[in-house]
Short mmCIF file of C-alpha atoms in Angstrom, two decimals:
data_model
loop_
_atom_site.label_atom_id
_atom_site.label_comp_id
_atom_site.label_asym_id
_atom_site.label_seq_id
_atom_site.Cartn_x
_atom_site.Cartn_y
_atom_site.Cartn_z
CA MET A 1 0.00 0.00 0.00
CA THR A 2 1.38 3.36 -1.00
CA PRO A 3 0.67 6.30 1.31
CA LYS A 4 -1.94 8.97 0.60
CA ARG A 5 -0.13 11.44 2.80
CA LEU A 6 3.59 12.20 2.91
CA ASN A 7 5.35 13.80 5.83
CA PHE A 8 8.37 15.40 4.17
CA ILE A 9 11.12 16.12 6.70
CA THR A 10 12.73 19.35 5.60
CA GLY A 11 13.38 22.85 6.82
CA ASN A 12 14.18 23.99 3.30
CA ALA A 13 11.36 25.95 1.66
CA ASN A 14 12.94 25.61 -1.79
CA LYS A 15 13.04 21.83 -1.63
CA LEU A 16 9.47 21.74 -0.35
CA ARG A 17 8.39 23.88 -3.30
CA GLU A 18 10.07 21.57 -5.81
CA VAL A 19 8.45 18.51 -4.24
CA GLU A 20 5.04 20.20 -4.15
CA ALA A 21 5.32 21.12 -7.83
CA ILE A 22 5.75 17.48 -8.80
CA LEU A 23 3.78 15.52 -6.18
CA GLY A 24 1.29 18.09 -4.96
CA ASP A 25 -1.68 16.76 -6.94
CA LEU A 26 -0.98 13.13 -6.06
CA VAL A 27 -0.62 13.07 -2.29
CA ASP A 28 -1.42 15.18 0.72
CA LEU A 29 2.02 16.67 1.33
CA ARG A 30 2.89 17.83 4.83
CA SER A 31 6.27 19.04 5.95
CA GLN A 32 8.06 19.01 9.24
CA SER A 33 11.45 20.36 10.23
CA LEU A 34 13.59 18.09 12.39
CA ASP A 35 17.13 18.58 13.59
CA LEU A 36 18.55 15.35 12.18
CA VAL A 37 22.16 14.30 12.45
CA GLU A 38 23.53 12.69 9.29
CA VAL A 39 26.15 9.97 9.20
CA GLN A 40 29.23 9.83 6.99
CA GLY A 41 29.35 7.15 4.30
CA THR A 42 27.91 6.29 0.92
CA ILE A 43 25.02 8.30 -0.50
CA ASP A 44 22.56 5.44 0.05
CA ASP A 45 23.78 4.66 3.57
CA ILE A 46 23.39 8.28 4.60
CA SER A 47 19.80 8.49 3.31
CA VAL A 48 18.71 5.16 4.77
CA ASP A 49 20.15 6.05 8.18
CA LYS A 50 18.55 9.49 8.12
CA CYS A 51 15.17 8.03 7.17
CA ARG A 52 15.33 5.48 10.00
CA ARG A 53 16.15 8.16 12.56
CA ALA A 54 13.37 10.42 11.29
CA ALA A 55 10.81 7.59 11.46
CA GLU A 56 11.85 6.84 15.03
CA LEU A 57 11.60 10.47 16.08
CA VAL A 58 8.26 11.08 14.38
CA LYS A 59 6.94 7.59 15.25
CA GLY A 60 5.26 7.42 11.88
CA PRO A 61 5.79 7.54 8.11
CA VAL A 62 8.43 9.95 6.82
CA LEU A 63 10.03 11.09 3.59
CA VAL A 64 13.58 12.48 3.75
CA GLU A 65 15.82 13.86 1.06
CA ASP A 66 19.54 14.32 0.58
CA THR A 67 21.33 16.12 -2.22
CA CYS A 68 24.89 15.50 -3.34
CA LEU A 69 27.10 17.31 -5.79
CA CYS A 70 29.70 14.92 -7.16
CA PHE A 71 32.78 16.25 -8.98
CA ASN A 72 34.09 13.62 -11.37
CA ALA A 73 37.71 14.78 -11.02
CA LEU A 74 37.35 14.24 -7.27
CA LYS A 75 35.88 10.76 -7.76
CA GLY A 76 32.45 11.87 -6.64
CA LEU A 77 33.45 14.16 -3.79
CA PRO A 78 32.46 16.46 -2.09
CA GLY A 79 29.30 14.42 -2.76
CA PRO A 80 27.25 14.15 0.44
CA TYR A 81 29.57 16.62 2.20
CA VAL A 82 28.84 19.42 -0.28
CA LYS A 83 26.61 21.25 2.20
CA TRP A 84 29.55 21.81 4.58
CA PHE A 85 31.68 23.20 1.77
CA LEU A 86 28.83 25.39 0.57
CA HIS A 87 28.26 26.65 4.10
CA ASP A 88 31.92 27.32 4.88
CA ILE A 89 33.40 28.52 1.59
CA GLY A 90 30.37 29.54 -0.47
CA LEU A 91 30.48 30.05 -4.22
CA GLU A 92 33.00 32.07 -6.15
CA GLY A 93 31.47 35.05 -7.85
CA GLU A 94 28.50 35.20 -5.54
CA VAL A 95 30.77 36.14 -2.66
CA HIS A 96 32.85 38.57 -4.65
CA PHE A 97 30.03 40.43 -6.34
CA ALA A 98 28.59 41.20 -2.94
CA ALA A 99 31.90 42.15 -1.39
CA ALA A 100 33.67 45.47 -1.47
CA LYS A 101 36.18 46.03 -4.28
CA ASP A 102 39.10 45.58 -1.89
CA ALA A 103 38.02 42.02 -1.27
CA LEU A 104 38.52 41.16 -4.93
CA ALA A 105 42.26 41.14 -4.36
CA ASP A 106 41.86 38.57 -1.61
CA GLU A 107 41.94 34.81 -1.91
CA PRO A 108 39.28 33.29 -4.14
CA GLU A 109 36.43 31.63 -2.32
CA GLY A 110 34.11 28.95 -3.37
CA LEU A 111 33.21 25.40 -3.98
CA ASN A 112 34.03 25.71 -7.69
CA ASN A 113 37.67 26.44 -6.85
CA LEU A 114 38.16 22.93 -5.52
CA LEU A 115 38.48 21.99 -9.20
CA ALA A 116 41.10 24.62 -10.05
CA ALA A 117 43.81 21.96 -10.56
CA TYR A 118 41.66 19.90 -12.91
CA ASP A 119 40.66 20.24 -16.56
CA ASP A 120 37.72 17.96 -15.97
CA LYS A 121 34.97 20.18 -14.58
CA THR A 122 32.16 17.68 -15.11
CA ALA A 123 29.88 16.94 -12.22
CA GLN A 124 26.77 15.02 -11.36
CA ALA A 125 23.96 16.15 -9.10
CA VAL A 126 22.37 13.32 -7.17
CA CYS A 127 19.10 13.48 -5.30
CA THR A 128 18.02 10.70 -2.96
CA PHE A 129 14.61 10.42 -1.37
CA ALA A 130 14.04 7.78 1.27
CA TYR A 131 10.61 6.77 2.53
CA SER A 132 9.83 4.71 5.60
CA GLU A 133 6.41 3.61 6.82
CA GLY A 134 7.55 4.08 10.39
CA PRO A 135 9.97 2.87 13.10
CA GLY A 136 11.51 -0.50 12.19
CA SER A 137 10.31 -0.35 8.59
CA GLU A 138 13.09 -0.60 5.98
CA PRO A 139 13.41 2.65 4.01
CA LYS A 140 12.76 2.62 0.28
CA ILE A 141 15.12 4.66 -1.92
CA PHE A 142 14.22 6.83 -4.94
CA GLN A 143 17.30 8.29 -6.60
CA GLY A 144 17.79 10.69 -9.48
CA ARG A 145 21.03 11.69 -11.17
CA THR A 146 21.68 14.30 -13.82
CA ASP A 147 23.19 12.96 -17.02
CA VAL A 148 26.87 13.52 -17.65
CA ARG A 149 26.91 12.78 -21.37
CA VAL A 150 27.67 15.44 -23.94
CA SER A 151 24.68 16.68 -25.93
CA HIS A 152 24.75 18.07 -29.47
CA TYR A 153 22.30 20.46 -31.09
CA LEU A 154 22.11 21.12 -34.81
CA LEU A 155 21.35 24.79 -35.18
CA VAL A 156 19.27 26.32 -37.98
CA VAL A 157 22.45 27.97 -39.26
CA GLY A 158 23.99 24.54 -39.74
CA GLN A 159 26.37 24.67 -36.82
CA ILE A 160 26.52 22.06 -34.14
CA LEU A 161 26.41 23.28 -30.56
CA THR A 162 27.88 20.92 -28.03
CA TYR A 163 27.08 21.02 -24.34
CA VAL A 164 28.53 18.99 -21.53
CA LYS A 165 25.66 17.89 -19.35
CA GLY A 166 26.62 18.75 -15.81
CA LYS A 167 29.65 20.98 -15.33
CA ILE A 168 31.01 23.21 -12.57
CA VAL A 169 31.40 26.87 -13.56
CA PRO A 170 31.95 30.23 -11.84
CA ALA A 171 28.64 31.34 -10.31
CA ARG A 172 26.01 32.70 -12.74
CA GLY A 173 22.42 33.62 -12.03
CA PRO A 174 20.60 34.49 -8.80
CA SER A 175 21.89 32.60 -5.78
CA ARG A 176 18.53 31.69 -4.33
CA PHE A 177 19.20 27.99 -3.85
CA GLY A 178 22.43 26.34 -2.70
CA TRP A 179 24.95 25.61 -5.44
CA ASP A 180 22.49 26.21 -8.31
CA PRO A 181 24.60 29.12 -9.70
CA ILE A 182 27.71 26.94 -10.27
CA PHE A 183 26.03 23.85 -11.74
CA GLU A 184 25.72 24.26 -15.49
CA TYR A 185 23.56 21.88 -17.48
CA GLU A 186 23.52 22.15 -21.26
CA GLY A 187 24.87 25.67 -21.25
CA ARG A 188 22.83 27.22 -18.46
CA THR A 189 23.27 27.06 -14.71
CA TYR A 190 20.41 25.78 -12.60
CA ALA A 191 20.12 29.32 -11.26
CA GLU A 192 19.60 30.68 -14.78
CA MET A 193 16.63 28.37 -15.39
CA THR A 194 13.05 28.96 -14.37
CA ALA A 195 11.64 26.55 -11.80
CA LEU A 196 9.71 24.86 -14.59
CA GLU A 197 12.79 24.41 -16.77
CA LYS A 198 14.82 23.09 -13.87
CA ASN A 199 12.08 20.67 -12.84
CA LYS A 200 12.23 19.10 -16.29
CA ILE A 201 15.85 18.03 -16.09
CA SER A 202 16.98 18.23 -12.46
CA HIS A 203 18.32 15.40 -10.29
CA ARG A 204 15.51 16.12 -7.85
CA SER A 205 12.78 15.87 -10.48
CA LYS A 206 14.22 12.56 -11.70
CA ALA A 207 14.08 11.17 -8.17
CA LEU A 208 10.59 12.56 -7.71
CA GLU A 209 9.39 10.93 -10.94
CA LYS A 210 10.46 7.57 -9.49
CA LEU A 211 8.70 8.34 -6.24
CA LYS A 212 5.64 9.47 -8.20
CA ALA A 213 5.57 6.26 -10.24
CA TRP A 214 5.70 4.25 -7.01
CA LEU A 215 2.92 6.32 -5.44
CA LYS A 216 0.77 5.74 -8.51
CA GLY A 217 1.50 2.04 -8.33
CA ASP A 218 3.44 1.98 -11.61
CA ALA A 219 6.71 0.94 -10.01
CA MET B 1 38.93 7.93 39.26
CA THR B 2 41.06 7.64 36.16
CA PRO B 3 41.24 4.23 34.47
CA LYS B 4 44.21 1.86 34.80
CA ARG B 5 43.27 0.18 31.55
CA LEU B 6 42.26 1.77 28.25
CA ASN B 7 40.33 0.03 25.52
CA PHE B 8 41.39 1.97 22.42
CA ILE B 9 38.91 1.49 19.59
CA THR B 10 40.97 1.44 16.42
CA GLY B 11 41.77 -0.81 13.50
CA ASN B 12 44.75 1.37 12.60
CA ALA B 13 48.10 -0.14 13.64
CA ASN B 14 49.92 3.17 13.12
CA LYS B 15 47.64 5.06 15.49
CA LEU B 16 47.92 2.29 18.04
CA ARG B 17 51.72 2.51 17.85
CA GLU B 18 51.68 6.28 18.39
CA VAL B 19 49.39 5.92 21.40
CA GLU B 20 51.50 3.10 22.84
CA ALA B 21 54.66 5.17 22.49
CA ILE B 22 53.20 7.93 24.66
CA LEU B 23 50.85 6.12 27.08
CA GLY B 24 52.27 2.61 27.12
CA ASP B 25 54.06 2.93 30.45
CA LEU B 26 51.15 4.60 32.19
CA VAL B 27 48.14 2.39 31.47
CA ASP B 28 47.37 -1.10 30.33
CA LEU B 29 46.50 -0.36 26.71
CA ARG B 30 44.24 -2.77 24.86
CA SER B 31 42.86 -2.22 21.41
CA GLN B 32 39.73 -3.35 19.66
CA SER B 33 38.53 -2.80 16.12
CA LEU B 34 34.87 -1.83 15.72
CA ASP B 35 32.98 -0.90 12.60
CA LEU B 36 31.72 2.47 13.82
CA VAL B 37 29.62 4.86 11.79
CA GLU B 38 30.59 8.51 12.21
CA VAL B 39 28.20 11.42 12.04
CA GLN B 40 28.66 14.65 10.11
CA GLY B 41 29.14 17.84 12.11
CA THR B 42 31.70 19.69 14.19
CA ILE B 43 34.93 17.96 15.21
CA ASP B 44 33.80 17.71 18.83
CA ASP B 45 30.30 16.49 18.00
CA ILE B 46 31.69 13.73 15.79
CA SER B 47 34.06 12.47 18.49
CA VAL B 48 31.51 12.61 21.29
CA ASP B 49 28.94 10.73 19.21
CA LYS B 50 31.48 8.10 18.16
CA CYS B 51 32.59 7.59 21.76
CA ARG B 52 29.00 7.15 22.94
CA ARG B 53 28.29 4.55 20.25
CA ALA B 54 31.49 2.66 21.03
CA ALA B 55 30.72 2.58 24.78
CA GLU B 56 27.25 1.22 24.04
CA LEU B 57 28.57 -1.46 21.71
CA VAL B 58 31.38 -2.51 24.03
CA LYS B 59 29.26 -2.01 27.19
CA GLY B 60 32.31 -0.69 28.98
CA PRO B 61 34.99 2.01 28.98
CA VAL B 62 36.35 3.09 25.59
CA LEU B 63 38.83 5.50 24.07
CA VAL B 64 38.20 6.65 20.49
CA GLU B 65 40.19 8.96 18.25
CA ASP B 66 39.47 11.13 15.24
CA THR B 67 41.91 13.02 13.08
CA CYS B 68 41.12 16.06 10.97
CA LEU B 69 43.15 17.96 8.45
CA CYS B 70 41.92 21.53 8.24
CA PHE B 71 42.92 23.76 5.30
CA ASN B 72 42.77 27.40 6.34
CA ALA B 73 41.84 28.60 2.83
CA LEU B 74 38.87 26.23 2.97
CA LYS B 75 37.81 27.50 6.42
CA GLY B 76 38.85 24.29 8.11
CA LEU B 77 37.62 21.81 5.51
CA PRO B 78 38.00 18.99 4.53
CA GLY B 79 38.51 18.67 8.31
CA PRO B 80 36.68 15.59 9.61
CA TYR B 81 35.91 14.47 6.03
CA VAL B 82 39.59 14.25 5.07
CA LYS B 83 39.56 10.45 5.22
CA TRP B 84 37.03 10.27 2.36
CA PHE B 85 39.14 12.56 0.21
CA LEU B 86 42.29 10.62 1.07
CA HIS B 87 40.57 7.37 0.24
CA ASP B 88 39.05 8.56 -3.02
CA ILE B 89 41.63 10.92 -4.52
CA GLY B 90 44.85 10.05 -2.64
CA LEU B 91 47.88 12.30 -2.58
CA GLU B 92 49.55 13.93 -5.55
CA GLY B 93 53.06 12.62 -6.15
CA GLU B 94 52.46 9.40 -4.30
CA VAL B 95 50.00 8.29 -6.96
CA HIS B 96 52.07 9.49 -9.89
CA PHE B 97 55.41 8.06 -8.80
CA ALA B 98 53.81 4.65 -8.63
CA ALA B 99 51.98 5.02 -11.91
CA ALA B 100 53.27 4.37 -15.40
CA LYS B 101 54.77 7.31 -17.27
CA ASP B 102 51.69 7.67 -19.45
CA ALA B 103 49.65 8.43 -16.40
CA LEU B 104 51.74 11.55 -15.74
CA ALA B 105 49.93 13.27 -18.58
CA ASP B 106 46.59 12.58 -16.95
CA GLU B 107 44.69 14.76 -14.51
CA PRO B 108 46.48 15.51 -11.28
CA GLU B 109 45.23 13.57 -8.31
CA GLY B 110 45.33 14.35 -4.69
CA LEU B 111 44.14 16.04 -1.61
CA ASN B 112 46.78 18.76 -1.96
CA ASN B 113 45.24 19.87 -5.28
CA LEU B 114 42.11 21.09 -3.51
CA LEU B 115 44.22 24.13 -2.67
CA ALA B 116 45.38 24.81 -6.25
CA ALA B 117 43.31 28.02 -6.45
CA TYR B 118 44.69 29.41 -3.21
CA ASP B 119 47.96 31.06 -2.21
CA ASP B 120 47.31 30.17 1.40
CA LYS B 121 48.51 26.60 1.81
CA THR B 122 48.52 26.66 5.61
CA ALA B 123 46.76 23.89 7.43
CA GLN B 124 46.17 22.58 10.89
CA ALA B 125 46.12 18.97 11.97
CA VAL B 126 43.66 18.27 14.76
CA CYS B 127 43.53 15.14 16.85
CA THR B 128 40.63 14.43 19.18
CA PHE B 129 40.51 11.63 21.71
CA ALA B 130 37.27 10.95 23.53
CA TYR B 131 37.00 8.74 26.58
CA SER B 132 33.84 7.35 28.11
CA GLU B 133 33.53 5.22 31.25
CA GLY B 134 30.71 3.29 29.62
CA PRO B 135 27.15 3.50 28.27
CA GLY B 136 25.39 6.67 29.43
CA SER B 137 28.59 8.28 30.68
CA GLU B 138 29.40 11.65 29.11
CA PRO B 139 32.57 11.45 26.99
CA LYS B 140 35.58 13.54 27.96
CA ILE B 141 37.52 15.24 25.14
CA PHE B 142 41.31 15.60 24.79
CA GLN B 143 42.26 17.66 21.75
CA GLY B 144 45.59 18.56 20.19
CA ARG B 145 46.23 20.95 17.32
CA THR B 146 49.43 21.71 15.47
CA ASP B 147 50.52 25.33 15.63
CA VAL B 148 49.97 27.51 12.59
CA ARG B 149 52.31 30.33 13.53
CA VAL B 150 55.46 31.05 11.58
CA SER B 151 58.71 30.03 13.29
CA HIS B 152 62.13 31.64 12.76
CA TYR B 153 65.53 30.07 13.24
CA LEU B 154 68.74 32.04 13.45
CA LEU B 155 71.35 29.91 11.68
CA VAL B 156 75.06 29.78 12.61
CA VAL B 157 75.80 31.52 9.32
CA GLY B 158 73.77 34.51 10.48
CA GLN B 159 70.78 33.88 8.20
CA ILE B 160 67.25 33.61 9.43
CA LEU B 161 65.29 30.62 8.26
CA THR B 162 61.53 31.01 8.38
CA TYR B 163 59.10 28.14 8.41
CA VAL B 164 55.36 28.17 8.30
CA LYS B 165 54.15 25.70 10.87
CA GLY B 166 51.64 23.50 9.14
CA LYS B 167 51.43 23.72 5.36
CA ILE B 168 50.13 21.53 2.54
CA VAL B 169 52.79 20.52 -0.01
CA PRO B 170 53.16 17.97 -2.84
CA ALA B 171 53.83 14.57 -1.29
CA ARG B 172 57.34 14.00 0.10
CA GLY B 173 58.62 11.05 2.10
CA PRO B 174 57.35 7.49 2.48
CA SER B 175 53.58 7.19 2.36
CA ARG B 176 53.21 4.87 5.31
CA PHE B 177 50.53 6.83 7.14
CA GLY B 178 47.58 8.70 5.66
CA TRP B 179 48.30 12.27 4.61
CA ASP B 180 51.67 12.47 6.40
CA PRO B 181 53.58 13.06 3.10
CA ILE B 182 51.68 16.28 2.29
CA PHE B 183 51.63 17.89 5.74
CA GLU B 184 54.79 19.94 6.19
CA TYR B 185 55.71 21.26 9.59
CA GLU B 186 58.71 23.55 9.95
CA GLY B 187 60.20 22.52 6.64
CA ARG B 188 59.70 18.76 6.77
CA THR B 189 56.65 16.64 6.07
CA TYR B 190 55.38 14.32 8.78
CA ALA B 191 56.47 11.47 6.53
CA GLU B 192 60.05 12.79 6.48
CA MET B 193 60.29 12.71 10.26
CA THR B 194 61.16 9.74 12.44
CA ALA B 195 58.39 8.52 14.72
CA LEU B 196 60.24 10.12 17.65
CA GLU B 197 60.50 13.50 15.90
CA LYS B 198 56.86 13.42 14.87
CA ASN B 199 55.72 12.47 18.36
CA LYS B 200 57.39 15.60 19.72
CA ILE B 201 55.33 18.03 17.68
CA SER B 202 52.33 16.20 16.24
CA HIS B 203 48.65 16.97 16.81
CA ARG B 204 48.23 13.43 18.14
CA SER B 205 51.03 13.76 20.68
CA LYS B 206 49.56 17.05 21.91
CA ALA B 207 46.21 15.38 22.46
CA LEU B 208 47.89 12.41 24.10
CA GLU B 209 49.81 14.70 26.48
CA LYS B 210 46.48 16.07 27.69
CA LEU B 211 45.12 12.57 28.09
CA LYS B 212 48.32 11.56 29.90
CA ALA B 213 48.07 14.49 32.32
CA TRP B 214 44.49 13.52 33.11
CA LEU B 215 45.46 9.87 33.62
CA LYS B 216 48.21 10.96 36.02
CA GLY B 217 45.75 13.15 37.88
CA ASP B 218 47.47 16.41 36.88
CA ALA B 219 44.50 17.73 34.89
#
């Protein structure tokens, strides 16, 4: 039996909005903010552990989410630890545009600079939802990853435009949501897309489509 | 009452050897390897949580240890997550010397390359021991940090030699122990020092001196 109501554990209004946009007409979506400790480990281990803890705290069904940004040159890191890097060193560009001119001479800041030594700037965004029916019930995982393949477009003028899908770039676009300004997908950063555009291709929407299929009984 | 016997939770022979060298004549040191999950968070939070879990598993007194490598340009990161980076991307130099010549043309690898964008290569090694008397007993923390100040030496020839204490460099010296080859302290990497030399200045020995003082009843 799939649930008719989901208790999404998040304190992040942006994530809630993205989930509502995709699942809102299918289930009764509630949200609750919990101060949950996360473990270190693989992406799946972290989500499963977090989901178990949440179910025990809430004593009922829960949906949790974890987002990773995996740099290929760093073999998938910072991955699940990206939030600490984002919190502590921010994004290049974003920080400097806001700072006084003097600060421009200072050290660069930002997550994107971790790749300064590498030519390979490709990256993959990974979104993992985990659902548990309650304490003691094994969490079910729904994961979405952005593609990393190159895409080609034949333009009207006869030229071929090539985009790497998923690439780390200096920050572009409004910094309303985490590392969106430095994650470029087919030529535009997440931050440069509208919510609708992003929801079509994002790691989170891919995970949500799997969750949606399961809720509808298709998976 | 301080313990006469310590059950050091580690599967790392090198760490055990360093602890034995400093505490061996003061307590009966046993060691046990446990598969312990670590949480994400501050250095202290991670150690306290790990110590609590170990005490519950062992149902008795435990000593646990955690080592962090904090890059100042990255505001202290990778810090407690350094082991994942070390495991996944290794150290530059170490990897390449072992690799075939062709591999030299490939992407650089290594923890040290995270600082490629930054002039500030200073770093601090932090060692945290946590001791708990057993399940439900609040862990006690003993922490040691390497200095980050610059040190000056007046040479016989009248020159002044200046060393930054704690700096990330391309790997030098035998790679017998984690990131020792890339952590330079007063001109030499940890890997270039003898065990005795390293034990005089290391983050681990500083933490162990605090633990030792407590065991002797001085602290």
